[in-house]
């Protein structure tokens, strides 16, 4: 195991590092006695120590806003320029070199669910995981190939995910898992770990962001296993992004142009102003996240005129290149310090890295892709659009319906009464017809009957203490509904 060194630290930071080193050593001693667990925990604590060391060394460094440049044309390429490049005869061989990784560390708490977000049913009683497996099954049948699916779990999702994937044991898709690291939360002010023991409660610990993928993938042994199988390419995406499907043309371009890293970006809208963006900074390609932006430049960062694209977190990376940068210890990623409040009220910080931040360590490009490749489900407003007739499902993939007269999906804003998936389900007898809907806002105690049709802009506001029942078969086009409207069965 590695040990921390402090020669480069100033007199005021050396005591902080010495104190952290003692805390980490004490934590390691509390690990279970079985060798495998003790070794893995030790590696994770060493990794945390190195992350903390970099944080202390760089915490006062700020982005120099006047040094930021938009990506040059050789760094940012357009999807239309590579579309259709892959020849039919190349597909099978290419796909047999591919690994699909889904980032599966998040819980469904923001949608009122218990357990991993990936097991929430999103369409036709299928979960995020079901749809992913179905997509890969379709791919394998179409091209007679084998593409493994690997899930990066967190300590929050690991146990439930292992139970959930039992249903795929008879699938043609090989499903593998590994865990990202478990790092201590840090008590703000004292700069010591919140946990003092391996078995301390879950809320004393945190996953260190999806940038931990590279090191945890290697530690798990799966990087070596995939390379030994002849797998050269890895496609990583968030499990809740239903637009993140395998694209043969991107894979072909990666091989033909010998690219080590491709970040999919897409045009920014006002709904995406907080998303990370691709920049050139002091001679390097970098991912700039909101958390890194000086307060005085926040509005500039959010401007869709200054920054026209944002990161979808669909990442294509060469596995040999990953192995190289890890072996050479040249993997660079900027650290984000997130301020949180622990359940006991203690102010804490969480040190995180983003997977896309590694772009500066590789021969990399950004690829501007259609919006259809970014289809996240973060809340029930997103869920309504996904479940609606705006989309059709083909082989586990969602495709915009040809019957929709517009190119984009409707803007949907559901109020707090719809926040939980269970409550959301009770408020719709059936999902409305929204083929011709532009914008829907719903606030307050509102329910929808069956076969409701919404067109244009529809705003429904039930005032406090009142309720609105939209009757079955209703057609609302460019309407504002407010007050109280109740339909009683008799």
CSV table of C-alpha atoms in Angstrom, one decimal:
chain,number,residue,atom,x,y,z
A,1,UNK,CA,0.0,0.0,0.0
A,2,UNK,CA,1.2,3.5,-0.7
A,3,UNK,CA,2.0,6.0,2.0
A,4,UNK,CA,1.5,9.8,1.9
A,5,UNK,CA,4.4,12.2,1.7
A,6,UNK,CA,4.3,15.8,2.8
A,7,UNK,CA,7.6,17.4,1.7
A,8,UNK,CA,5.9,19.7,-0.8
A,9,UNK,CA,3.4,21.1,1.8
A,10,UNK,CA,3.8,24.4,3.5
A,11,UNK,CA,4.1,24.7,7.3
A,12,UNK,CA,0.4,25.6,7.6
A,13,UNK,CA,-0.9,22.6,5.6
A,14,UNK,CA,1.6,19.9,6.8
A,15,UNK,CA,-0.2,19.5,10.2
A,16,UNK,CA,-3.5,19.0,8.3
A,17,UNK,CA,-1.9,16.2,6.3
A,18,UNK,CA,-0.3,14.6,9.3
A,19,UNK,CA,-3.6,14.6,11.1
A,20,UNK,CA,-5.3,13.0,8.1
A,21,UNK,CA,-2.6,10.4,7.8
A,22,UNK,CA,-3.1,9.4,11.4
A,23,UNK,CA,-6.9,9.2,10.9
A,24,UNK,CA,-6.5,7.1,7.8
A,25,UNK,CA,-4.1,4.7,9.6
A,26,UNK,CA,-6.5,4.3,12.5
A,27,UNK,CA,-9.4,3.7,10.1
A,28,UNK,CA,-7.5,0.9,8.3
A,29,UNK,CA,-6.9,-0.9,11.6
A,30,UNK,CA,-10.7,-1.2,12.1
A,31,UNK,CA,-11.2,-3.2,8.9
A,32,UNK,CA,-12.5,-6.8,9.1
A,33,UNK,CA,-9.8,-9.5,9.5
A,34,UNK,CA,-10.5,-11.3,6.2
A,35,UNK,CA,-7.6,-10.5,3.8
A,36,UNK,CA,-9.6,-9.5,0.7
A,37,UNK,CA,-11.8,-7.0,2.5
A,38,UNK,CA,-8.9,-5.6,4.5
A,39,UNK,CA,-6.8,-5.2,1.4
A,40,UNK,CA,-9.6,-3.5,-0.7
A,41,UNK,CA,-10.4,-1.1,2.2
A,42,UNK,CA,-6.7,-0.3,2.6
A,43,UNK,CA,-6.5,0.5,-1.1
A,44,UNK,CA,-9.6,2.7,-1.0
A,45,UNK,CA,-8.3,4.6,2.1
A,46,UNK,CA,-4.9,5.2,0.3
A,47,UNK,CA,-6.8,6.5,-2.7
A,48,UNK,CA,-8.8,8.8,-0.5
A,49,UNK,CA,-5.6,10.0,1.1
A,50,UNK,CA,-4.1,10.8,-2.2
A,51,UNK,CA,-7.3,12.6,-3.2
A,52,UNK,CA,-7.3,14.7,0.0
A,53,UNK,CA,-3.6,15.5,-0.5
A,54,UNK,CA,-4.3,16.9,-4.0
A,55,UNK,CA,-7.3,18.8,-2.6
A,56,UNK,CA,-5.2,20.5,0.1
A,57,UNK,CA,-2.5,21.3,-2.5
A,58,UNK,CA,-4.9,22.8,-5.0
A,59,UNK,CA,-7.9,24.2,-2.9
A,60,UNK,CA,-6.8,27.8,-3.2
A,61,UNK,CA,-6.3,27.6,-7.0
A,62,UNK,CA,-9.0,29.2,-9.0
A,63,UNK,CA,-9.9,29.1,-12.7
A,64,UNK,CA,-8.5,32.0,-14.5
A,65,UNK,CA,-11.6,33.0,-16.5
A,66,UNK,CA,-9.7,35.0,-19.1
A,67,UNK,CA,-7.6,31.9,-20.0
A,68,UNK,CA,-10.7,29.9,-21.0
A,69,UNK,CA,-11.1,29.3,-24.8
A,70,UNK,CA,-13.9,27.5,-26.7
A,71,UNK,CA,-12.8,24.2,-28.2
A,72,UNK,CA,-11.1,24.4,-31.6
A,73,UNK,CA,-12.5,22.6,-34.6
A,74,UNK,CA,-10.0,19.8,-34.4
A,75,UNK,CA,-11.1,19.1,-30.8
A,76,UNK,CA,-14.8,19.4,-31.3
A,77,UNK,CA,-16.2,17.3,-34.2
A,78,UNK,CA,-19.8,16.9,-35.4
A,79,UNK,CA,-21.7,13.7,-35.4
A,80,UNK,CA,-23.0,14.4,-39.0
A,81,UNK,CA,-19.4,14.2,-40.2
A,82,UNK,CA,-19.0,10.6,-39.1
A,83,UNK,CA,-22.6,9.3,-39.6
A,84,UNK,CA,-22.7,6.3,-41.9
A,85,UNK,CA,-19.0,5.7,-42.0
A,86,UNK,CA,-19.0,2.2,-40.6
A,87,UNK,CA,-19.2,-0.5,-43.2
A,88,UNK,CA,-21.7,-3.4,-42.5
A,89,UNK,CA,-18.9,-6.0,-42.6
A,90,UNK,CA,-17.0,-4.3,-39.8
A,91,UNK,CA,-19.7,-4.3,-37.2
A,92,UNK,CA,-19.3,-7.7,-35.6
A,93,UNK,CA,-15.6,-7.5,-35.2
A,94,UNK,CA,-15.9,-4.0,-33.7
A,95,UNK,CA,-18.6,-4.9,-31.2
A,96,UNK,CA,-16.6,-7.9,-30.0
A,97,UNK,CA,-14.0,-5.4,-28.9
A,98,UNK,CA,-16.6,-3.4,-26.9
A,99,UNK,CA,-17.5,-3.3,-23.2
A,100,UNK,CA,-20.6,-1.4,-22.0
A,101,UNK,CA,-20.4,0.2,-18.5
A,102,UNK,CA,-23.4,1.8,-16.8
A,103,UNK,CA,-22.8,4.1,-13.8
A,104,UNK,CA,-25.2,2.5,-11.2
A,105,UNK,CA,-24.3,4.2,-8.0
A,106,UNK,CA,-27.4,6.4,-7.5
A,107,UNK,CA,-30.5,5.8,-5.4
A,108,UNK,CA,-34.0,6.6,-6.4
A,109,UNK,CA,-34.6,8.8,-3.4
A,110,UNK,CA,-35.3,12.0,-5.5
A,111,UNK,CA,-38.3,10.2,-7.0
A,112,UNK,CA,-39.5,8.8,-3.7
A,113,UNK,CA,-38.1,5.3,-4.2
A,114,UNK,CA,-36.1,3.0,-2.0
A,115,UNK,CA,-33.0,1.3,-3.5
A,116,UNK,CA,-31.1,1.7,-6.7
A,117,UNK,CA,-32.6,4.1,-9.3
A,118,UNK,CA,-31.9,1.6,-12.0
A,119,UNK,CA,-34.6,-0.7,-10.8
A,120,UNK,CA,-37.4,1.9,-11.1
A,121,UNK,CA,-40.0,0.9,-13.8
A,122,UNK,CA,-39.9,3.5,-16.5
A,123,UNK,CA,-41.7,2.1,-19.5
A,124,UNK,CA,-44.0,-0.9,-20.2
A,125,UNK,CA,-43.2,-2.3,-16.7
A,126,UNK,CA,-39.5,-2.4,-17.6
A,127,UNK,CA,-36.7,-0.9,-15.4
A,128,UNK,CA,-33.7,1.1,-16.6
A,129,UNK,CA,-31.7,-2.2,-16.2
A,130,UNK,CA,-34.3,-4.2,-18.1
A,131,UNK,CA,-34.1,-1.7,-21.0
A,132,UNK,CA,-30.3,-1.8,-21.1
A,133,UNK,CA,-30.2,-5.6,-21.2
A,134,UNK,CA,-32.9,-5.6,-23.9
A,135,UNK,CA,-30.8,-3.2,-26.0
A,136,UNK,CA,-27.7,-5.4,-25.7
A,137,UNK,CA,-29.7,-8.6,-26.5
A,138,UNK,CA,-31.0,-6.9,-29.7
A,139,UNK,CA,-27.5,-5.8,-30.6
A,140,UNK,CA,-26.1,-9.3,-30.1
A,141,UNK,CA,-28.8,-10.9,-32.1
A,142,UNK,CA,-28.4,-8.4,-34.9
A,143,UNK,CA,-24.7,-8.7,-35.3
A,144,UNK,CA,-24.0,-12.1,-33.8
A,145,UNK,CA,-21.6,-10.6,-31.3
A,146,UNK,CA,-20.9,-10.7,-27.5
A,147,UNK,CA,-20.9,-7.4,-25.6
A,148,UNK,CA,-20.6,-7.6,-21.8
A,149,UNK,CA,-22.5,-5.3,-19.6
A,150,UNK,CA,-20.7,-4.0,-16.5
A,151,UNK,CA,-22.4,-2.1,-13.7
A,152,UNK,CA,-20.4,0.2,-11.5
A,153,UNK,CA,-22.3,0.1,-8.2
A,154,UNK,CA,-21.7,2.2,-5.0
A,155,UNK,CA,-21.9,0.9,-1.5
A,156,UNK,CA,-25.5,2.2,-1.5
A,157,UNK,CA,-26.7,0.1,-4.5
A,158,UNK,CA,-24.4,-3.0,-4.5
A,159,UNK,CA,-26.6,-5.5,-2.5
A,160,UNK,CA,-29.9,-4.6,-4.1
A,161,UNK,CA,-28.3,-4.6,-7.6
A,162,UNK,CA,-27.0,-8.1,-7.1
A,163,UNK,CA,-30.5,-9.3,-6.3
A,164,UNK,CA,-32.0,-7.4,-9.2
A,165,UNK,CA,-29.6,-8.9,-11.8
A,166,UNK,CA,-30.6,-12.5,-10.9
A,167,UNK,CA,-33.4,-12.2,-13.4
A,168,UNK,CA,-30.8,-12.0,-16.2
A,169,UNK,CA,-29.1,-15.3,-15.5
A,170,UNK,CA,-30.8,-16.8,-18.5
A,171,UNK,CA,-30.1,-13.8,-20.8
A,172,UNK,CA,-27.5,-14.0,-23.5
A,173,UNK,CA,-26.0,-10.9,-22.0
A,174,UNK,CA,-23.1,-11.4,-19.5
A,175,UNK,CA,-23.7,-9.0,-16.6
A,176,UNK,CA,-20.8,-8.2,-14.3
A,177,UNK,CA,-20.5,-5.7,-11.4
A,178,UNK,CA,-17.9,-4.0,-9.4
A,179,UNK,CA,-18.0,-1.4,-6.6
A,180,UNK,CA,-16.6,2.1,-6.8
A,181,UNK,CA,-14.7,3.3,-3.7
A,182,UNK,CA,-16.3,4.2,-0.4
A,183,UNK,CA,-14.6,7.4,0.9
A,184,UNK,CA,-15.1,9.1,4.3
A,185,UNK,CA,-17.0,12.4,4.5
A,186,UNK,CA,-14.7,15.1,5.9
A,187,UNK,CA,-15.7,17.2,8.9
A,188,UNK,CA,-15.5,20.8,7.8
A,189,UNK,CA,-13.2,22.9,9.9
A,190,UNK,CA,-11.3,20.0,11.6
A,191,UNK,CA,-10.5,18.3,8.3
A,192,UNK,CA,-10.7,14.8,9.8
A,193,UNK,CA,-12.8,11.9,8.5
A,194,UNK,CA,-16.3,11.7,9.8
A,195,UNK,CA,-16.1,7.9,10.4
A,196,UNK,CA,-13.7,6.5,12.9
A,197,UNK,CA,-14.5,2.8,12.2
A,198,UNK,CA,-15.0,0.6,9.1
A,199,UNK,CA,-18.5,-0.3,10.3
A,200,UNK,CA,-19.7,3.3,10.9
A,201,UNK,CA,-23.1,4.2,9.4
A,202,UNK,CA,-23.5,4.6,5.7
A,203,UNK,CA,-24.1,8.4,6.0
A,204,UNK,CA,-20.6,8.8,7.3
A,205,UNK,CA,-19.3,7.8,3.9
A,206,UNK,CA,-19.7,8.9,0.3
A,207,UNK,CA,-18.9,7.6,-3.2
A,208,UNK,CA,-16.2,9.9,-4.6
A,209,UNK,CA,-18.0,10.7,-7.9
A,210,UNK,CA,-18.0,8.7,-11.1
A,211,UNK,CA,-14.4,9.8,-11.9
A,212,UNK,CA,-13.5,7.0,-9.5
A,213,UNK,CA,-14.4,4.6,-12.4
A,214,UNK,CA,-10.8,4.3,-13.7
A,215,UNK,CA,-9.1,3.3,-10.5
A,216,UNK,CA,-11.9,1.1,-9.2
A,217,UNK,CA,-12.3,-0.7,-12.5
A,218,UNK,CA,-8.6,-1.5,-12.4
A,219,UNK,CA,-8.7,-2.5,-8.7
A,220,UNK,CA,-11.6,-4.9,-9.4
A,221,UNK,CA,-9.5,-6.9,-11.9
A,222,UNK,CA,-12.1,-6.2,-14.6
A,223,UNK,CA,-9.8,-3.9,-16.6
A,224,UNK,CA,-7.3,-6.7,-17.0
A,225,UNK,CA,-10.0,-9.3,-17.6
A,226,UNK,CA,-11.5,-7.2,-20.5
A,227,UNK,CA,-8.1,-6.5,-22.0
A,228,UNK,CA,-7.2,-10.2,-21.8
A,229,UNK,CA,-10.4,-11.0,-23.7
A,230,UNK,CA,-9.3,-8.6,-26.5
A,231,UNK,CA,-11.7,-5.9,-25.5
A,232,UNK,CA,-10.3,-2.5,-26.6
A,233,UNK,CA,-13.1,0.0,-26.2
A,234,UNK,CA,-15.4,1.0,-23.3
A,235,UNK,CA,-18.7,2.9,-23.6
A,236,UNK,CA,-19.6,4.5,-20.2
A,237,UNK,CA,-22.9,6.3,-19.5
A,238,UNK,CA,-25.3,7.0,-16.7
A,239,UNK,CA,-27.8,4.2,-16.2
A,240,UNK,CA,-30.7,6.7,-16.2
A,241,UNK,CA,-29.8,8.1,-19.7
A,242,UNK,CA,-32.2,6.2,-22.0
A,243,UNK,CA,-30.6,7.9,-25.0
A,244,UNK,CA,-27.1,6.4,-24.3
A,245,UNK,CA,-27.2,3.4,-26.7
A,246,UNK,CA,-24.3,1.9,-28.6
A,247,UNK,CA,-23.6,3.8,-31.9
A,248,UNK,CA,-21.6,1.8,-34.4
A,249,UNK,CA,-20.4,4.9,-36.2
A,250,UNK,CA,-18.9,6.4,-33.0
A,251,UNK,CA,-17.2,3.1,-32.3
A,252,UNK,CA,-15.8,2.9,-35.8
A,253,UNK,CA,-14.5,6.5,-35.7
A,254,UNK,CA,-12.7,5.7,-32.5
A,255,UNK,CA,-10.9,2.8,-34.0
A,256,UNK,CA,-10.1,4.3,-37.4
A,257,UNK,CA,-8.9,7.6,-36.0
A,258,UNK,CA,-7.1,5.9,-33.1
A,259,UNK,CA,-8.8,8.1,-30.6
A,260,UNK,CA,-8.3,7.3,-26.9
A,261,UNK,CA,-11.3,9.3,-25.5
A,262,UNK,CA,-14.5,10.7,-26.9
A,263,UNK,CA,-16.8,12.8,-24.9
A,264,UNK,CA,-20.3,13.2,-26.3
A,265,UNK,CA,-21.6,16.7,-26.0
A,266,UNK,CA,-24.9,18.2,-27.3
A,267,UNK,CA,-26.2,21.7,-27.8
A,268,UNK,CA,-27.1,23.5,-24.6
A,269,UNK,CA,-30.6,24.8,-23.9
A,270,UNK,CA,-31.9,26.9,-21.0
A,271,UNK,CA,-32.7,23.6,-19.2
A,272,UNK,CA,-29.0,22.6,-19.3
A,273,UNK,CA,-27.3,25.7,-17.9
A,274,UNK,CA,-25.8,23.8,-15.0
A,275,UNK,CA,-24.2,21.1,-17.1
A,276,UNK,CA,-20.5,20.8,-17.5
A,277,UNK,CA,-18.9,22.1,-20.7
A,278,UNK,CA,-15.8,21.4,-22.8
A,279,UNK,CA,-13.1,24.0,-22.9
A,280,UNK,CA,-9.5,24.6,-23.8
A,281,UNK,CA,-7.5,25.9,-20.9
A,282,UNK,CA,-3.8,26.7,-20.8
A,283,UNK,CA,-3.1,24.3,-23.7
A,284,UNK,CA,-5.3,21.5,-22.4
A,285,UNK,CA,-8.8,20.1,-23.3
A,286,UNK,CA,-10.8,20.2,-20.0
A,287,UNK,CA,-14.2,19.6,-18.6
A,288,UNK,CA,-15.5,22.7,-16.8
A,289,UNK,CA,-18.1,22.0,-14.1
A,290,UNK,CA,-20.3,24.5,-12.4
A,291,UNK,CA,-18.6,23.7,-9.0
A,292,UNK,CA,-15.3,24.9,-10.4
A,293,UNK,CA,-16.6,28.3,-11.6
A,294,UNK,CA,-15.8,31.4,-9.6
A,295,UNK,CA,-19.0,33.1,-8.1
A,296,UNK,CA,-18.5,36.2,-10.2
A,297,UNK,CA,-18.5,34.1,-13.4
A,298,UNK,CA,-21.5,31.9,-12.8
A,299,UNK,CA,-23.8,33.8,-15.1
A,300,UNK,CA,-21.2,33.6,-17.9
A,301,UNK,CA,-21.0,29.8,-17.4
A,302,UNK,CA,-24.7,29.5,-17.7
A,303,UNK,CA,-24.9,31.6,-20.9
A,304,UNK,CA,-25.9,29.5,-23.9
A,305,UNK,CA,-24.2,32.2,-26.1
A,306,UNK,CA,-20.8,31.8,-24.5
A,307,UNK,CA,-20.9,28.0,-23.9
A,308,UNK,CA,-23.0,26.4,-26.6
A,309,UNK,CA,-22.6,22.7,-25.6
A,310,UNK,CA,-22.6,20.6,-22.5
A,311,UNK,CA,-21.4,17.1,-21.5
A,312,UNK,CA,-23.9,14.3,-21.8
A,313,UNK,CA,-21.6,12.0,-19.7
A,314,UNK,CA,-21.6,9.5,-22.5
A,315,UNK,CA,-17.9,8.6,-22.6
A,316,UNK,CA,-16.0,6.3,-25.0
A,317,UNK,CA,-12.5,5.4,-23.8
A,318,UNK,CA,-9.7,3.1,-25.0
A,319,UNK,CA,-9.0,0.5,-22.4
A,320,UNK,CA,-5.3,0.2,-23.3
A,321,UNK,CA,-5.0,3.9,-22.8
A,322,UNK,CA,-6.7,3.6,-19.4
A,323,UNK,CA,-4.2,1.0,-18.4
A,324,UNK,CA,-1.3,3.2,-19.6
A,325,UNK,CA,-2.2,6.3,-17.7
A,326,UNK,CA,-2.9,4.3,-14.5
A,327,UNK,CA,0.4,2.5,-14.8
A,328,UNK,CA,2.3,5.8,-15.4
A,329,UNK,CA,0.2,7.6,-12.7
A,330,UNK,CA,-0.6,10.3,-15.2
A,331,UNK,CA,-4.4,10.3,-14.8
A,332,UNK,CA,-5.4,13.9,-14.1
A,333,UNK,CA,-8.8,15.0,-12.9
A,334,UNK,CA,-9.9,18.2,-11.2
A,335,UNK,CA,-11.4,17.8,-7.8
A,336,UNK,CA,-14.8,19.1,-6.9
A,337,UNK,CA,-15.4,20.0,-3.2
A,338,UNK,CA,-19.1,19.6,-2.4
A,339,UNK,CA,-20.4,21.2,0.8
A,340,UNK,CA,-23.1,19.1,2.6
A,341,UNK,CA,-24.8,18.7,5.9
A,342,UNK,CA,-24.8,15.3,7.5
A,343,UNK,CA,-28.0,13.9,9.0
A,344,UNK,CA,-26.7,14.7,12.5
A,345,UNK,CA,-26.4,18.4,11.4
A,346,UNK,CA,-22.6,18.4,11.1
A,347,UNK,CA,-21.2,20.4,8.1
A,348,UNK,CA,-19.1,18.1,5.9
A,349,UNK,CA,-17.3,18.2,2.6
A,350,UNK,CA,-17.2,15.5,0.0
A,351,UNK,CA,-14.4,15.3,-2.5
A,352,UNK,CA,-15.5,14.1,-5.9
A,353,UNK,CA,-14.1,13.7,-9.4
A,354,UNK,CA,-16.1,13.5,-12.7
A,355,UNK,CA,-15.4,10.8,-15.2
A,356,UNK,CA,-15.3,13.3,-18.1
A,357,UNK,CA,-12.6,15.3,-16.3
A,358,UNK,CA,-10.1,12.6,-17.3
A,359,UNK,CA,-10.3,14.0,-20.9
A,360,UNK,CA,-7.1,16.0,-20.3
A,361,UNK,CA,-5.2,12.8,-19.8
A,362,UNK,CA,-5.9,11.3,-23.2
A,363,UNK,CA,-5.7,11.9,-26.9
A,364,UNK,CA,-9.3,13.1,-26.9
A,365,UNK,CA,-12.1,14.9,-28.8
A,366,UNK,CA,-15.6,16.1,-28.1
A,367,UNK,CA,-18.3,14.8,-30.4
A,368,UNK,CA,-21.4,17.0,-30.8
A,369,UNK,CA,-24.3,14.5,-31.0
A,370,UNK,CA,-28.0,14.9,-31.5
A,371,UNK,CA,-30.1,15.7,-28.4
A,372,UNK,CA,-31.7,12.2,-28.8
A,373,UNK,CA,-28.6,10.7,-27.2
A,374,UNK,CA,-29.3,12.6,-24.0
A,375,UNK,CA,-32.5,11.4,-22.5
A,376,UNK,CA,-32.1,11.3,-18.7
A,377,UNK,CA,-34.9,10.6,-16.3
A,378,UNK,CA,-34.2,12.7,-13.2
A,379,UNK,CA,-37.7,13.2,-12.0
A,380,UNK,CA,-41.4,12.3,-12.7
A,381,UNK,CA,-41.6,15.2,-15.2
A,382,UNK,CA,-39.0,13.4,-17.3
A,383,UNK,CA,-40.8,10.1,-16.6
A,384,UNK,CA,-44.1,11.4,-18.1
A,385,UNK,CA,-42.4,12.4,-21.4
A,386,UNK,CA,-40.7,9.0,-21.5
A,387,UNK,CA,-43.9,7.0,-20.9
A,388,UNK,CA,-45.9,9.1,-23.4
A,389,UNK,CA,-46.7,8.4,-27.0
A,390,UNK,CA,-43.9,10.9,-28.0
A,391,UNK,CA,-41.8,7.8,-27.9
A,392,UNK,CA,-41.9,4.3,-29.4
A,393,UNK,CA,-39.7,1.4,-28.1
A,394,UNK,CA,-37.7,-0.7,-30.5
A,395,UNK,CA,-35.4,-3.4,-29.1
A,396,UNK,CA,-35.2,-1.6,-25.7
A,397,UNK,CA,-34.3,1.7,-27.2
A,398,UNK,CA,-36.7,4.7,-27.2
A,399,UNK,CA,-37.2,6.5,-30.5
A,400,UNK,CA,-39.1,9.7,-31.1
A,401,UNK,CA,-42.5,8.9,-32.7
A,402,UNK,CA,-42.7,9.7,-36.4
A,403,UNK,CA,-46.3,11.0,-35.6
A,404,UNK,CA,-45.0,13.8,-33.4
A,405,UNK,CA,-45.0,17.0,-35.6
A,406,UNK,CA,-42.1,18.6,-33.7
A,407,UNK,CA,-38.4,17.6,-33.4
A,408,UNK,CA,-38.1,18.1,-29.7
A,409,UNK,CA,-39.9,16.6,-26.7
A,410,UNK,CA,-42.5,18.7,-24.8
A,411,UNK,CA,-41.4,20.6,-21.7
A,412,UNK,CA,-43.1,19.1,-18.7
A,413,UNK,CA,-43.1,20.6,-15.2
A,414,UNK,CA,-45.1,18.6,-12.6
A,415,UNK,CA,-45.6,20.0,-9.1
A,416,UNK,CA,-44.7,18.6,-5.7
A,417,UNK,CA,-47.8,16.4,-5.5
A,418,UNK,CA,-46.3,14.4,-8.4
A,419,UNK,CA,-42.7,14.1,-7.0
A,420,UNK,CA,-42.9,10.5,-5.7
A,421,UNK,CA,-43.3,7.8,-8.3
A,422,UNK,CA,-46.1,6.1,-6.3
A,423,UNK,CA,-48.1,9.3,-6.0
A,424,UNK,CA,-47.4,10.1,-9.6
A,425,UNK,CA,-48.9,6.8,-10.7
A,426,UNK,CA,-52.1,7.4,-8.7
A,427,UNK,CA,-52.7,10.7,-10.4
A,428,UNK,CA,-52.9,9.4,-14.0
A,429,UNK,CA,-55.5,6.8,-14.9
A,430,UNK,CA,-53.6,6.6,-18.1
A,431,UNK,CA,-50.7,8.6,-19.6
A,432,UNK,CA,-52.2,11.5,-21.7
A,433,UNK,CA,-51.8,11.8,-25.4
A,434,UNK,CA,-49.1,14.5,-25.7
A,435,UNK,CA,-48.1,14.1,-29.4
A,436,UNK,CA,-48.9,17.8,-30.1
A,437,UNK,CA,-48.0,19.2,-26.7
A,438,UNK,CA,-45.4,21.9,-26.4
A,439,UNK,CA,-45.5,22.7,-22.7
A,440,UNK,CA,-47.3,21.4,-19.6
A,441,UNK,CA,-47.2,22.9,-16.2
A,442,UNK,CA,-49.2,21.2,-13.3
A,443,UNK,CA,-49.3,22.6,-9.8
A,444,UNK,CA,-51.3,21.5,-6.8
A,445,UNK,CA,-53.7,18.6,-6.2
A,446,UNK,CA,-54.5,17.6,-9.8
A,447,UNK,CA,-55.6,14.2,-11.2
A,448,UNK,CA,-56.0,13.0,-14.8
A,449,UNK,CA,-58.7,10.6,-16.1
A,450,UNK,CA,-58.1,8.2,-18.9
A,451,UNK,CA,-57.5,9.1,-22.6
A,452,UNK,CA,-56.9,12.8,-21.9
A,453,UNK,CA,-55.3,14.7,-24.8
A,454,UNK,CA,-53.0,17.7,-24.2
A,455,UNK,CA,-52.0,20.1,-27.1
A,456,UNK,CA,-50.0,23.3,-27.3
A,457,UNK,CA,-49.4,25.0,-24.0
A,458,UNK,CA,-51.4,23.7,-21.1
A,459,UNK,CA,-51.2,25.1,-17.5
A,460,UNK,CA,-53.2,23.5,-14.7
A,461,UNK,CA,-53.1,25.1,-11.2
A,462,UNK,CA,-55.1,23.9,-8.3
A,463,UNK,CA,-55.0,26.5,-5.6
A,464,UNK,CA,-54.2,25.5,-2.0
A,465,UNK,CA,-57.1,23.5,-0.5
A,466,UNK,CA,-58.7,22.9,-3.8
A,467,UNK,CA,-58.5,20.0,-6.3
A,468,UNK,CA,-58.8,19.7,-10.1
A,469,UNK,CA,-59.9,16.4,-11.7
A,470,UNK,CA,-59.3,16.4,-15.5
A,471,UNK,CA,-62.1,14.2,-16.8
A,472,UNK,CA,-61.5,11.2,-19.0
A,473,UNK,CA,-61.5,12.0,-22.7
A,474,UNK,CA,-60.9,15.7,-22.1
A,475,UNK,CA,-59.0,17.6,-24.8
A,476,UNK,CA,-57.1,20.6,-23.6
A,477,UNK,CA,-55.4,22.8,-26.2
A,478,UNK,CA,-53.7,26.0,-25.2
A,479,UNK,CA,-55.7,26.2,-22.0
A,480,UNK,CA,-55.1,27.5,-18.5
A,481,UNK,CA,-57.2,25.6,-15.9
A,482,UNK,CA,-57.3,26.9,-12.3
A,483,UNK,CA,-59.6,26.9,-9.3
A,484,UNK,CA,-61.5,23.8,-8.4
A,485,UNK,CA,-62.9,21.1,-10.6
A,486,UNK,CA,-64.0,17.7,-9.2
A,487,UNK,CA,-65.6,14.8,-11.0
A,488,UNK,CA,-67.4,12.4,-8.7
A,489,UNK,CA,-68.3,8.8,-9.6
A,490,UNK,CA,-71.9,7.8,-9.2
